[in-house]
Amino acid sequence: MKEFDPTIERSDKALIIKKQDDLLKDTIKYVLENSAFYQDHFKVNKLNVEDINSISELNKIPPISKKDLQSRNKDFWCAPAKQIVDYCNTSGTEGQPVTIPLTKSDLDRLAYNEAISLACAEGSDEDIYQLSTTIDRRFMAGLAYAQGVIALGAGLVRVGPAPAELQWLNIKELNPTTLIIVPSFLVKLIDYAERNHIDYQNSSIKKAVCIGESIRDDNLKLNALGSRIKEKWDIELFSTYASTEMGTAFTECKFGRGGHEHPELIITEIIDEEGNNVKDGEFGELTITTLGVEGMPLIRFRTGDICRKFTDPCSCGRTTSRLGPLLGRKNQMIKFKGTTIYPPAIFNVLDNQEFISLYCIEVYSDELGNDQIRVRFSAERNFDLKVLKEQFSVNIRATPMLIEESFEDLYRIIHPKNSRKPVKYFDFRK
């Protein structure tokens, strides 16, 4: 069985940096031999392979963005078609989807990444994981979770994004210990259990690995969504962060102090608008360099995600850097009534409303070009609109337009045809 608590993650920081320096040099050499994009990128910027010998020199390479991936997707590919065993793609929520080719080695890396991530979240081969996300539609995350569970030697129940009733039937039959689940869907599982007199407090479930949505605020405390779950069901909650492009997950340990970096798989930077590294603990844009990827390695890719990095030692003994929860996506920043807002702040207000069952946010420009926010929601009978307005006023210092709709109409909007996941944010700004 492979080691799922890698030595490097508890090593002296100097040893971690030395390891990353060596892997970075290998990555740069590899892309300059195989990637048409990086060959052009180095030529235009008058760089050579000898110019970057350590991560301290990585900032000599200008960062790239999602637009580069979208406009020159196949120029990033480094492996021939006969070596590609799987084609994943991004969700396309920010424009044209990007296809990510994976070799057999990349799939093994993906499984290893998820196995050590689940182990970080107190997982072991004694666990049975119930997976509530899809593994079809070229979705990398579902594939990664499934392969990681298998690599860990644990049991796997592939229920997928099935209704709450089917989730509970599988829990009753197979006694899984851990859910891999979107936290807002976990709320729906609790609600269903209460309505149908299911004794969920005494079920087999002990942990939830929360994906796709944050359960913590930017101070690493449970946010409204995380608190709502924990108040109802006292199971262990583990927050995660990942993206298709990086093929790597950041999962928190039991101390909940941010998602641990796997330094043998990825290099992270938090940079400002000018591309300079910010100080530890300051917010900036996450920029990543993948290590050990064959199909589509990336160097200094600006993810568009705003977060911060913590480098102090964690109580779990790992010496690796940790990423805090996302403040939001750079291109989703909203200027509303003199206040700068990211969508997660609005989500947090709505998630704290017990009687709101569904919601989505629409951002658009008025006739003067100013940002405007429209919240469409479905609520139960006991809902009080005045309370919601007060919560917006207190938490984001401004109240958006609030429109109540039927559950059925809103469900169709949030679950568009062919989408792999619910869509709660729509940006109609030009």
mmCIF file of N, CA, C and O in Angstrom, residues 9 13 16 20 250 257-263 268 280 309-312 318-323:
data_model
loop_
_atom_site.group_PDB
_atom_site.id
_atom_site.type_symbol
_atom_site.label_atom_id
_atom_site.label_comp_id
_atom_site.label_asym_id
_atom_site.label_seq_id
_atom_site.Cartn_x
_atom_site.Cartn_y
_atom_site.Cartn_z
ATOM 1 N N GLU A 9 5.537 16.212 3.527
ATOM 2 C CA GLU A 9 4.566 17.145 4.086
ATOM 3 C C GLU A 9 4.821 17.447 5.563
ATOM 4 O O GLU A 9 4.186 18.331 6.130
ATOM 5 N N LYS A 13 11.163 22.985 6.055
ATOM 6 C CA LYS A 13 10.766 23.789 4.896
ATOM 7 C C LYS A 13 11.882 23.911 3.872
ATOM 8 O O LYS A 13 11.617 24.014 2.669
ATOM 9 N N ILE A 16 11.602 20.970 1.657
ATOM 10 C CA ILE A 16 10.455 21.105 0.760
ATOM 11 C C ILE A 16 10.816 22.014 -0.412
ATOM 12 O O ILE A 16 10.533 21.689 -1.578
ATOM 13 N N GLN A 20 10.941 21.104 -4.416
ATOM 14 C CA GLN A 20 10.179 21.848 -5.417
ATOM 15 C C GLN A 20 11.091 22.482 -6.463
ATOM 16 O O GLN A 20 10.718 22.547 -7.641
ATOM 17 N N PHE A 250 -6.702 20.857 -2.147
ATOM 18 C CA PHE A 250 -6.238 21.399 -0.870
ATOM 19 C C PHE A 250 -7.312 21.062 0.155
ATOM 20 O O PHE A 250 -8.405 21.615 0.132
ATOM 21 N N ARG A 257 -7.485 24.604 9.738
ATOM 22 C CA ARG A 257 -6.713 25.841 9.614
ATOM 23 C C ARG A 257 -6.310 26.135 8.178
ATOM 24 O O ARG A 257 -5.311 26.774 7.913
ATOM 25 N N GLY A 258 -7.103 25.664 7.229
ATOM 26 C CA GLY A 258 -6.823 25.876 5.814
ATOM 27 C C GLY A 258 -6.476 24.580 5.116
ATOM 28 O O GLY A 258 -6.087 23.592 5.754
ATOM 29 N N GLY A 259 -6.634 24.586 3.796
ATOM 30 C CA GLY A 259 -6.361 23.388 3.012
ATOM 31 C C GLY A 259 -4.874 23.188 2.793
ATOM 32 O O GLY A 259 -4.175 24.065 2.277
ATOM 33 N N HIS A 260 -4.356 22.020 3.166
ATOM 34 C CA HIS A 260 -2.925 21.749 3.072
ATOM 35 C C HIS A 260 -2.468 21.580 1.617
ATOM 36 O O HIS A 260 -3.104 20.887 0.817
ATOM 37 N N GLU A 261 -1.342 22.211 1.320
ATOM 38 C CA GLU A 261 -0.716 22.074 -0.001
ATOM 39 C C GLU A 261 0.069 20.772 -0.056
ATOM 40 O O GLU A 261 0.668 20.352 0.933
ATOM 41 N N HIS A 262 0.060 20.133 -1.230
ATOM 42 C CA HIS A 262 0.901 18.965 -1.467
ATOM 43 C C HIS A 262 2.104 19.440 -2.281
ATOM 44 O O HIS A 262 2.024 19.566 -3.520
ATOM 45 N N PRO A 263 3.239 19.730 -1.642
ATOM 46 C CA PRO A 263 4.355 20.383 -2.341
ATOM 47 C C PRO A 263 5.017 19.530 -3.402
ATOM 48 O O PRO A 263 5.726 20.056 -4.258
ATOM 49 N N THR A 268 2.453 26.998 -5.179
ATOM 50 C CA THR A 268 1.441 28.044 -5.102
ATOM 51 C C THR A 268 2.089 29.400 -4.838
ATOM 52 O O THR A 268 3.068 29.503 -4.095
ATOM 53 N N ASP A 280 2.638 36.953 3.508
ATOM 54 C CA ASP A 280 1.868 35.844 4.077
ATOM 55 C C ASP A 280 0.645 36.375 4.815
ATOM 56 O O ASP A 280 0.726 37.342 5.578
ATOM 57 N N LYS A 309 -2.606 32.744 1.887
ATOM 58 C CA LYS A 309 -1.799 31.580 2.258
ATOM 59 C C LYS A 309 -1.291 31.740 3.693
ATOM 60 O O LYS A 309 -0.931 32.827 4.120
ATOM 61 N N PHE A 310 -1.278 30.599 4.404
ATOM 62 C CA PHE A 310 -0.739 30.559 5.759
ATOM 63 C C PHE A 310 0.476 29.629 5.765
ATOM 64 O O PHE A 310 0.393 28.501 5.279
ATOM 65 N N THR A 311 1.597 30.092 6.299
ATOM 66 C CA THR A 311 2.824 29.289 6.260
ATOM 67 C C THR A 311 3.312 28.869 7.645
ATOM 68 O O THR A 311 4.319 28.181 7.748
ATOM 69 N N ASP A 312 2.600 29.267 8.704
ATOM 70 C CA ASP A 312 3.005 28.835 10.038
ATOM 71 C C ASP A 312 2.692 27.352 10.209
ATOM 72 O O ASP A 312 1.789 26.819 9.553
ATOM 73 N N ARG A 318 2.033 18.900 10.054
ATOM 74 C CA ARG A 318 2.456 19.184 8.680
ATOM 75 C C ARG A 318 3.092 20.569 8.625
ATOM 76 O O ARG A 318 2.627 21.506 9.268
ATOM 77 N N THR A 319 4.142 20.675 7.834
ATOM 78 C CA THR A 319 4.843 21.947 7.676
ATOM 79 C C THR A 319 4.495 22.632 6.366
ATOM 80 O O THR A 319 5.075 23.662 6.029
ATOM 81 N N THR A 320 3.563 22.073 5.633
ATOM 82 C CA THR A 320 3.191 22.608 4.330
ATOM 83 C C THR A 320 2.364 23.887 4.459
ATOM 84 O O THR A 320 1.707 24.121 5.475
ATOM 85 N N SER A 321 2.403 24.702 3.400
ATOM 86 C CA SER A 321 1.560 25.896 3.353
ATOM 87 C C SER A 321 0.096 25.483 3.290
ATOM 88 O O SER A 321 -0.238 24.368 2.879
ATOM 89 N N ARG A 322 -0.779 26.407 3.693
ATOM 90 C CA ARG A 322 -2.209 26.133 3.653
ATOM 91 C C ARG A 322 -2.934 27.304 2.991
ATOM 92 O O ARG A 322 -2.532 28.463 3.152
ATOM 93 N N LEU A 323 -3.983 26.994 2.261
ATOM 94 C CA LEU A 323 -4.793 28.025 1.630
ATOM 95 C C LEU A 323 -6.058 28.255 2.440
ATOM 96 O O LEU A 323 -6.743 27.302 2.819
#
